Coordinates of C-alpha atoms in Angstrom, one line a residue:
M1 CA 27.5 84.8 60.7
T2 CA 26.2 88.4 60.7
E3 CA 28.5 91.4 60.7
P4 CA 27.7 92.4 64.3
E5 CA 28.5 88.8 65.4
K6 CA 31.9 88.9 63.6
Q7 CA 32.8 92.2 65.3
R8 CA 31.9 90.8 68.8
R9 CA 33.9 87.7 68.2
F10 CA 36.9 89.7 67.0
S11 CA 36.6 92.0 70.0
G12 CA 36.6 89.0 72.3
V13 CA 39.7 87.6 70.6
K14 CA 41.5 90.9 71.1
L15 CA 40.5 91.0 74.7
V16 CA 41.9 87.4 75.2
I17 CA 45.2 88.4 73.5
A18 CA 45.5 91.6 75.6
V19 CA 44.9 89.7 78.8
A20 CA 47.4 87.0 77.8
V21 CA 50.0 89.7 77.0
A22 CA 49.4 91.5 80.2
A23 CA 49.6 88.3 82.2
A24 CA 52.9 87.4 80.4
L25 CA 54.3 90.8 81.2
A26 CA 53.2 90.6 84.8
A27 CA 54.7 87.1 85.1
A28 CA 57.9 88.3 83.5
G29 CA 58.0 91.3 85.9
V30 CA 57.4 89.1 88.9
T31 CA 60.0 86.6 87.8
A32 CA 62.5 89.5 87.3
L33 CA 61.7 90.8 90.7
L34 CA 62.2 87.4 92.3
V35 CA 65.5 86.9 90.5
N36 CA 66.7 90.3 91.7
I37 CA 65.7 89.5 95.2
M38 CA 67.5 86.2 95.1
E39 CA 70.6 87.8 93.6
R40 CA 70.6 90.4 96.4
K41 CA 70.1 87.7 99.0
Q42 CA 73.1 85.9 97.6
E43 CA 75.1 89.1 97.6
A44 CA 74.2 89.6 101.2
K45 CA 75.3 86.0 102.0
N46 CA 78.6 86.4 100.1
P47 CA 79.9 89.9 100.9
F48 CA 83.0 89.4 98.8
Y49 CA 84.2 87.3 95.9
R50 CA 87.3 85.4 96.6
V51 CA 89.3 86.3 93.5
V52 CA 92.7 85.8 95.3
E53 CA 93.7 83.9 98.3
L54 CA 94.9 86.3 101.1
D55 CA 97.4 85.4 103.8
D56 CA 99.3 87.0 106.6
T57 CA 102.1 88.2 104.3
I58 CA 100.3 90.4 101.7
T59 CA 100.7 94.1 102.5
D60 CA 99.6 95.5 99.1
P61 CA 96.1 96.9 99.5
E62 CA 95.5 96.5 95.7
V63 CA 95.7 92.7 96.1
W64 CA 93.1 92.8 99.0
G65 CA 91.1 95.1 96.7
R66 CA 90.5 92.3 94.2
N67 CA 88.3 90.6 96.9
F68 CA 87.0 93.8 98.3
P69 CA 86.6 96.3 95.4
L70 CA 84.1 98.5 97.2
Q71 CA 86.2 99.0 100.3
Y72 CA 89.4 99.5 98.2
D73 CA 87.7 102.1 96.0
S74 CA 86.9 104.2 99.0
Y75 CA 90.3 103.6 100.6
K76 CA 92.0 105.0 97.5
R77 CA 90.0 108.3 97.9
T78 CA 92.0 109.1 101.1
V79 CA 94.2 111.0 98.6
D80 CA 91.6 113.7 98.6
Q81 CA 92.3 117.0 100.4
K82 CA 89.3 119.0 101.6
R83 CA 89.0 121.5 104.4
T84 CA 86.5 121.8 107.1
R85 CA 86.3 125.0 109.1
Y86 CA 88.9 123.9 111.6
G87 CA 90.5 120.8 110.1
G88 CA 91.4 119.0 106.9
S89 CA 93.8 120.5 104.4
E90 CA 94.0 122.3 101.1
A91 CA 96.1 121.1 98.2
V92 CA 99.1 123.5 98.0
A93 CA 101.1 123.1 94.8
R94 CA 104.9 122.9 95.1
T95 CA 107.7 122.4 92.6
P96 CA 109.1 118.9 93.0
S97 CA 112.8 118.5 93.6
Q98 CA 115.2 115.5 93.7
A99 CA 115.0 115.6 97.5
D100 CA 111.2 115.9 97.7
P101 CA 109.2 114.7 94.6
R102 CA 105.8 115.8 96.0
T103 CA 103.9 118.1 93.8
V104 CA 101.2 118.8 96.4
V105 CA 101.4 119.4 100.1
A106 CA 99.1 120.8 102.8
Q107 CA 99.3 124.3 104.1
S108 CA 101.8 125.2 106.8
R109 CA 100.4 125.6 110.3
L110 CA 103.5 127.6 111.2
E111 CA 102.6 130.2 108.6
E112 CA 99.0 130.3 109.8
D113 CA 100.1 130.8 113.4
P114 CA 103.7 131.9 114.0
R115 CA 103.2 131.6 117.8
L116 CA 103.7 127.9 117.2
V117 CA 107.3 128.6 116.3
T118 CA 107.8 130.3 119.7
M119 CA 106.1 127.4 121.5
W120 CA 108.3 124.8 119.8
S121 CA 111.5 126.8 119.7
G122 CA 114.5 124.5 119.5
Y123 CA 112.4 121.5 118.4
A124 CA 112.0 120.1 114.9
F125 CA 108.3 121.0 114.7
A126 CA 109.3 124.7 114.7
T127 CA 110.8 124.0 111.2
D128 CA 107.9 122.2 109.5
F129 CA 104.4 121.5 110.7
R130 CA 101.5 121.2 108.2
E131 CA 97.8 120.4 108.3
E132 CA 96.8 116.8 108.3
R133 CA 96.2 114.8 105.1
G134 CA 94.6 111.4 104.4
H135 CA 96.1 108.0 105.1
A136 CA 97.3 107.8 101.5
H137 CA 99.9 110.5 102.3
M138 CA 101.0 109.3 105.7
L139 CA 104.2 107.7 104.7
D140 CA 105.5 110.2 102.1
D141 CA 104.7 113.2 104.3
Q142 CA 106.8 111.7 107.1
V143 CA 109.7 110.8 104.7
Y144 CA 109.8 114.2 103.1
T145 CA 109.1 116.6 106.0
E146 CA 111.8 119.1 106.6
R147 CA 112.0 117.8 110.2
Q148 CA 114.1 115.0 108.8
H149 CA 116.8 117.5 108.0
V150 CA 116.8 119.1 111.5
T151 CA 117.1 115.9 113.5
Q152 CA 117.7 112.2 112.9
Q153 CA 114.4 110.6 113.5
P154 CA 114.4 106.9 114.7
G155 CA 112.8 104.0 113.0
T156 CA 110.1 104.1 115.8
C157 CA 108.3 106.7 113.6
I158 CA 107.5 104.0 111.1
H159 CA 105.2 102.4 113.6
C160 CA 102.4 104.8 112.7
H161 CA 103.4 105.9 109.2
A162 CA 103.5 102.6 107.3
S163 CA 102.1 99.1 107.1
V164 CA 104.5 97.6 109.6
Y165 CA 103.0 94.3 110.6
V166 CA 104.8 92.1 108.0
P167 CA 108.1 94.0 108.3
Y168 CA 108.0 93.6 112.1
K169 CA 107.4 89.9 111.7
K170 CA 110.2 89.5 109.2
L171 CA 112.6 91.5 111.2
G172 CA 111.8 89.5 114.4
D173 CA 112.0 86.1 112.6
G174 CA 108.3 85.7 113.2
D175 CA 108.1 87.5 116.5
L176 CA 106.2 90.8 116.2
I177 CA 107.5 92.4 119.4
K178 CA 111.2 91.5 118.6
G179 CA 110.8 93.1 115.2
F180 CA 109.3 96.2 116.7
E181 CA 112.2 96.5 119.1
K182 CA 114.7 96.1 116.3
M183 CA 113.1 98.7 114.1
N184 CA 112.8 101.2 116.9
Q185 CA 116.5 101.5 117.1
M186 CA 117.2 101.9 113.4
P187 CA 117.6 105.3 111.8
F188 CA 114.4 106.3 110.1
M189 CA 115.7 106.2 106.6
E190 CA 117.1 102.7 107.1
A191 CA 113.7 101.5 108.5
R192 CA 112.0 103.2 105.6
K193 CA 113.6 100.7 103.2
L194 CA 111.8 97.8 105.0
V195 CA 108.2 99.1 104.3
E196 CA 106.3 99.6 101.1
H197 CA 102.9 101.0 101.8
P198 CA 101.1 103.4 104.1
V199 CA 98.5 101.8 106.5
S200 CA 97.0 98.9 104.7
C201 CA 94.2 96.3 105.0
I202 CA 96.5 93.8 106.8
D203 CA 97.2 96.2 109.6
C204 CA 93.5 96.1 110.8
H205 CA 92.1 92.9 109.4
D206 CA 92.8 89.2 109.8
P207 CA 93.3 87.9 106.2
T208 CA 91.4 84.7 106.9
T209 CA 88.3 85.8 108.9
M210 CA 88.4 89.6 108.1
Q211 CA 87.9 90.2 111.8
L212 CA 89.4 93.4 113.2
R213 CA 92.7 93.1 114.9
V214 CA 95.3 95.2 116.5
T215 CA 98.8 94.7 115.1
R216 CA 100.7 97.7 116.5
P217 CA 102.9 96.6 119.5
G218 CA 102.7 100.1 121.0
F219 CA 99.0 99.8 121.4
I220 CA 99.1 96.2 122.5
E221 CA 101.4 97.2 125.4
G222 CA 99.7 100.5 126.1
I223 CA 96.2 99.2 126.4
A224 CA 97.4 96.4 128.6
A225 CA 99.0 99.0 130.9
L226 CA 95.8 101.1 130.9
K227 CA 93.6 98.1 131.8
A228 CA 96.0 97.1 134.5
S229 CA 95.7 100.6 136.0
Q230 CA 91.9 100.0 136.0
G231 CA 92.2 96.6 137.8
V232 CA 92.1 94.4 134.7
P233 CA 95.5 92.5 134.6
N234 CA 96.9 90.7 131.6
F235 CA 94.5 92.3 129.1
R236 CA 95.0 90.8 125.6
V237 CA 93.4 93.2 123.2
N238 CA 92.8 90.8 120.3
Q239 CA 91.3 88.1 122.6
D240 CA 89.5 90.2 125.3
A241 CA 88.1 93.3 123.5
T242 CA 84.5 93.4 122.1
R243 CA 83.9 94.0 118.4
Q244 CA 82.6 97.5 119.1
E245 CA 85.7 98.3 121.2
M246 CA 87.8 97.0 118.3
R247 CA 86.2 99.5 116.0
T248 CA 87.9 102.1 118.1
Y249 CA 91.1 100.3 119.1
V250 CA 92.2 99.8 115.5
C251 CA 92.2 103.6 115.2
G252 CA 93.8 104.1 118.6
Q253 CA 96.8 102.1 117.4
C254 CA 98.2 105.4 116.0
H255 CA 95.9 108.3 116.9
V256 CA 97.4 108.6 120.4
E257 CA 99.9 110.4 122.7
Y258 CA 103.3 108.6 122.9
Y259 CA 107.0 109.1 123.5
F260 CA 110.3 107.3 122.7
K261 CA 111.5 105.6 125.9
G262 CA 115.2 105.3 126.7
K263 CA 118.1 104.8 124.4
E264 CA 116.2 101.9 122.7
K265 CA 113.6 104.5 121.5
R266 CA 110.8 102.2 122.5
L267 CA 107.5 103.6 121.4
T268 CA 105.5 103.9 124.7
Y269 CA 102.0 105.1 125.4
P270 CA 102.0 106.9 128.8
W271 CA 98.8 105.2 130.1
A272 CA 100.1 103.3 133.1
K273 CA 98.3 105.8 135.5
G274 CA 95.3 106.4 133.3
I275 CA 94.3 108.0 130.0
N276 CA 93.3 111.6 130.8
I277 CA 95.8 114.4 130.6
D278 CA 96.3 114.8 134.3
Q279 CA 97.1 111.2 134.7
I280 CA 99.5 111.4 131.7
M281 CA 101.2 114.4 133.1
A282 CA 101.6 112.6 136.4
Y283 CA 103.2 109.7 134.5
Y284 CA 105.7 112.0 132.8
D285 CA 106.5 113.7 136.2
E286 CA 107.3 110.3 137.7
D287 CA 109.2 109.1 134.6
G288 CA 111.2 112.3 134.2
H289 CA 110.8 112.3 130.5
S290 CA 111.1 115.5 128.4
D291 CA 111.2 115.8 124.6
W292 CA 113.6 118.7 124.4
T293 CA 115.0 121.8 126.1
H294 CA 113.3 124.9 125.0
E295 CA 115.7 127.1 123.2
L296 CA 114.4 130.4 124.5
T297 CA 113.8 129.6 128.2
G298 CA 115.9 126.5 129.0
A299 CA 112.7 124.7 130.2
K300 CA 112.6 120.9 129.7
V301 CA 109.3 120.5 127.9
L302 CA 107.0 118.0 126.2
K303 CA 105.6 117.7 122.7
A304 CA 102.0 116.3 122.6
Q305 CA 101.3 114.1 119.7
H306 CA 97.8 113.6 118.1
P307 CA 95.9 112.3 121.2
E308 CA 92.6 111.7 119.5
F309 CA 92.1 108.4 121.4
E310 CA 92.7 110.0 124.8
M311 CA 90.4 113.0 124.1
Y312 CA 87.7 110.9 122.6
N313 CA 87.6 108.7 125.7
Q314 CA 86.6 111.8 127.8
G315 CA 83.7 112.7 125.5
I316 CA 80.0 112.0 125.3
H317 CA 80.3 109.7 122.2
A318 CA 82.7 107.4 123.9
K319 CA 80.5 107.3 127.0
S320 CA 77.6 106.4 124.8
G321 CA 79.4 103.5 123.2
V322 CA 80.0 105.2 119.8
A323 CA 83.2 103.9 118.1
C324 CA 85.6 105.9 115.9
A325 CA 84.4 103.9 112.9
D326 CA 80.8 104.8 113.5
C327 CA 81.5 108.5 112.6
H328 CA 84.7 108.4 110.5
M329 CA 83.9 105.2 108.5
P330 CA 80.1 105.0 108.5
F331 CA 78.3 102.2 106.8
M332 CA 77.1 102.8 103.2
R333 CA 74.8 100.7 100.9
E334 CA 76.1 99.3 97.7
G335 CA 73.2 97.2 96.2
A336 CA 72.3 94.7 98.9
M337 CA 75.6 95.0 100.7
K338 CA 76.4 97.2 103.7
V339 CA 80.0 98.1 103.8
S340 CA 82.2 100.5 105.8
D341 CA 83.3 103.6 104.0
H342 CA 87.1 103.3 104.0
Q343 CA 87.6 107.0 102.9
V344 CA 88.5 107.8 106.5
R345 CA 87.7 111.5 107.0
S346 CA 85.9 114.1 109.0
P347 CA 82.2 113.4 109.7
L348 CA 81.5 117.0 108.8
L349 CA 82.3 116.1 105.2
N350 CA 79.8 113.2 105.4
I351 CA 77.0 114.4 107.8
N352 CA 74.2 112.4 106.2
R353 CA 75.8 109.0 106.9
A354 CA 78.1 109.9 109.8
C355 CA 75.7 111.9 112.0
Q356 CA 72.1 111.7 110.9
T357 CA 71.9 107.9 111.6
C358 CA 71.5 109.0 115.2
H359 CA 70.8 112.7 115.2
K360 CA 67.6 113.5 113.4
W361 CA 68.2 117.2 112.6
S362 CA 69.1 118.8 109.3
E363 CA 72.7 118.8 108.0
A364 CA 72.9 122.6 108.4
E365 CA 71.8 122.4 112.0
L366 CA 74.3 119.6 112.9
L367 CA 77.2 121.4 111.1
Q368 CA 76.3 124.6 113.0
R369 CA 76.3 122.7 116.3
A370 CA 79.7 121.2 115.6
E371 CA 81.3 124.4 114.5
T372 CA 80.0 126.3 117.5
I373 CA 81.8 123.8 119.8
Q374 CA 85.0 124.1 117.7
T375 CA 84.8 127.9 117.5
R376 CA 84.6 128.2 121.3
T377 CA 87.5 125.8 121.7
F378 CA 89.5 127.7 119.1
E379 CA 88.9 131.0 120.9
T380 CA 90.0 129.6 124.2
R381 CA 93.0 128.0 122.5
N382 CA 94.1 131.5 121.2
I383 CA 93.9 132.9 124.8
A384 CA 96.0 130.0 126.1
M385 CA 98.5 130.5 123.3
D386 CA 98.9 134.2 124.0
A387 CA 99.3 133.4 127.7
L388 CA 102.0 130.8 127.0
V389 CA 103.9 133.2 124.6
D390 CA 103.8 135.9 127.3
L391 CA 105.3 133.5 129.8
I392 CA 108.0 132.5 127.4
H393 CA 109.0 136.1 126.7
D394 CA 108.9 136.9 130.5
L395 CA 111.2 134.0 131.1
E396 CA 113.6 135.2 128.5
S397 CA 113.7 138.7 130.1
A398 CA 114.0 137.2 133.6
Q399 CA 117.0 135.1 132.6
K400 CA 118.7 138.2 131.1
A401 CA 118.0 140.1 134.2
G402 CA 119.7 137.5 136.3
L403 CA 116.7 136.3 138.4
P404 CA 117.5 133.7 141.0
E405 CA 117.5 130.1 139.7
E406 CA 114.8 129.0 142.1
A407 CA 112.3 131.4 140.5
L408 CA 113.4 130.5 137.0
A409 CA 113.0 126.8 137.8
K410 CA 109.5 127.2 139.1
A411 CA 108.5 129.3 136.0
R412 CA 110.0 126.7 133.7
D413 CA 108.0 123.9 135.4
M414 CA 104.9 126.0 134.8
Q415 CA 105.9 126.5 131.2
K416 CA 106.2 122.7 130.8
R417 CA 102.7 122.2 132.1
A418 CA 101.1 125.1 130.3
Q419 CA 102.7 124.1 127.0
F420 CA 101.8 120.4 127.3
Y421 CA 98.2 121.1 128.2
L422 CA 97.8 123.6 125.3
D423 CA 99.6 121.3 122.9
F424 CA 97.3 118.4 123.9
V425 CA 94.4 120.3 122.4
E426 CA 96.4 121.8 119.6
A427 CA 97.7 118.5 118.4
E428 CA 94.4 116.7 118.7
N429 CA 92.6 116.9 115.4
S430 CA 88.9 117.6 116.4
M431 CA 89.4 121.1 117.7
G432 CA 87.5 120.1 120.9
F433 CA 84.6 118.2 119.3
H434 CA 85.7 114.8 120.7
A435 CA 85.3 116.1 124.3
D436 CA 84.3 119.8 124.3
Q437 CA 84.1 120.4 128.0
E438 CA 87.3 118.5 128.6
A439 CA 89.1 120.5 125.9
V440 CA 88.1 123.8 127.5
R441 CA 89.1 122.5 130.9
I442 CA 92.5 121.6 129.6
L443 CA 93.0 125.0 128.0
S444 CA 91.8 126.8 131.1
N445 CA 94.4 124.9 133.1
S446 CA 97.0 125.8 130.5
I447 CA 96.1 129.5 130.9
N448 CA 96.4 129.2 134.7
F449 CA 99.8 127.4 134.5
S450 CA 101.1 130.3 132.4
R451 CA 99.7 132.8 135.0
L452 CA 101.4 130.9 137.8
G453 CA 104.6 130.8 135.9
Q454 CA 104.5 134.6 135.4
N455 CA 103.8 135.0 139.2
A456 CA 106.9 133.0 140.0
L457 CA 109.0 135.5 138.1
R458 CA 107.7 138.5 140.2
P459 CA 110.3 139.9 142.6
S460 CA 108.2 138.6 145.5
G461 CA 107.9 135.1 143.9
G462 CA 104.2 135.6 143.3
A463 CA 103.4 136.8 146.8
S464 CA 101.2 139.6 145.4
T465 CA 98.5 137.0 144.7
S466 CA 98.8 135.2 148.1
P467 CA 95.8 135.4 150.6
T468 CA 97.6 138.0 152.7
T469 CA 98.4 140.5 150.0
R470 CA 95.6 140.2 147.4
P471 CA 93.1 143.1 147.3
Q472 CA 90.3 142.9 149.7
G473 CA 87.3 141.0 148.3
A474 CA 89.4 139.5 145.4
P475 CA 89.0 135.8 144.9
A476 CA 91.8 133.4 146.0
P477 CA 94.1 132.4 143.1
L478 CA 92.8 129.5 141.2
T479 CA 94.6 126.1 141.1
P480 CA 94.4 123.8 138.1
V481 CA 91.4 121.6 138.1
S482 CA 91.9 117.9 137.4
A483 CA 89.5 115.7 135.3
D484 CA 87.9 114.4 138.5
G485 CA 87.3 117.9 139.8
A486 CA 90.0 117.9 142.4
G487 CA 92.3 120.9 142.6
E488 CA 96.1 120.5 142.1
T489 CA 99.0 122.3 143.7
Q490 CA 101.2 124.6 141.7
Q491 CA 103.5 121.7 141.2
G492 CA 100.8 119.6 139.6
S493 CA 100.8 116.9 142.2
K494 CA 97.6 115.0 143.0

């Protein structure tokens, strides 16, 4: 064999080897890809690994986390404190004491706006009211608030500050409602001994199927009353609600307006006439409930609680079928799995997943839009706050001047309305974003109630603004506008 022939044969061998190696590598790559695809498909078919058997008695989220490590990991991050422009909280260091072992709290809203002390004069909230923190803090922050030293709070408060499903069942010998009724009547600190954790997995999930469920009796009864007012009798939330509705209802178990009814301190959601503020106000008028007597004016007034569910239901997102979880617990990808982010927080801290799934604009644009809504609401809120404080001070002066009781009573009734309408927006944690036009409507009515209260204190009983005495060409005095657009009388009746 000649030398050129040897070289050609050697080159041919090298080519065969190179092709064989390339084919082997390609085969290995394809095999690895197929294996990866199969693994991901199996992951998708089996969204969790059953490490432990869960049942209807396990309240510890760490145990649930063994089967659901991704969800548990994000749940634990609810300890984080981060501000948005109009919400969230900053970590404020404090020196722990034997009475209060917390080393970090949220900033005081009373220090940020002292007008709140005037609004809540004589009530425990005038002593301690702080910015909201995550679910991880919900139990400790209620246990150690200074409000506990001002008034004896009932066990009813535990309903929304702890994992109560199992304690209710135990207390009621298996009957959830009976346990609820018993705990309501306990002193708070006695009821506190019966619970171990803040809100936990078992409060929103069936341990066998993992389906969403409502476990809070207050909501079970409240939503049934609301549906009955809408012509739907005997509504059973866990049987009759759709899955998308449940993605809001599990949040609405606690993020609502409520009051303690009667000597039994039964937690009650005032929805029997409807869920907007005018209907809630009408309910309180008929029921006769008041939370306390205002220390400065003697008015019997109401304290609004975090009515996110009610406000959200008046907004465009609710009307479009968007659930709370869509924005506050958006889906995230972990490998082949799609799981809900259990770090429940403001969508403005998570715009990419919370907002841009539907809204195809930049994060900066979406943030600017949201903050514009909130800024306008905040500015109107400040006007309403000034108007209310002016009415309170005028009432103080009128009492000292010996104004007739009839005029004082009318002004106090207007204070009650102005204060509740303002507090409804103040206590709601979206600064108007959940329902921007509704929030401004409510604040505008609050301003008008304050004005009507001041008119009642005038020597003529407000006659200076009547049709016969107002300046020529001046508009007639406004009456509060209800959610359906109908005007109300000065007494707030429909």
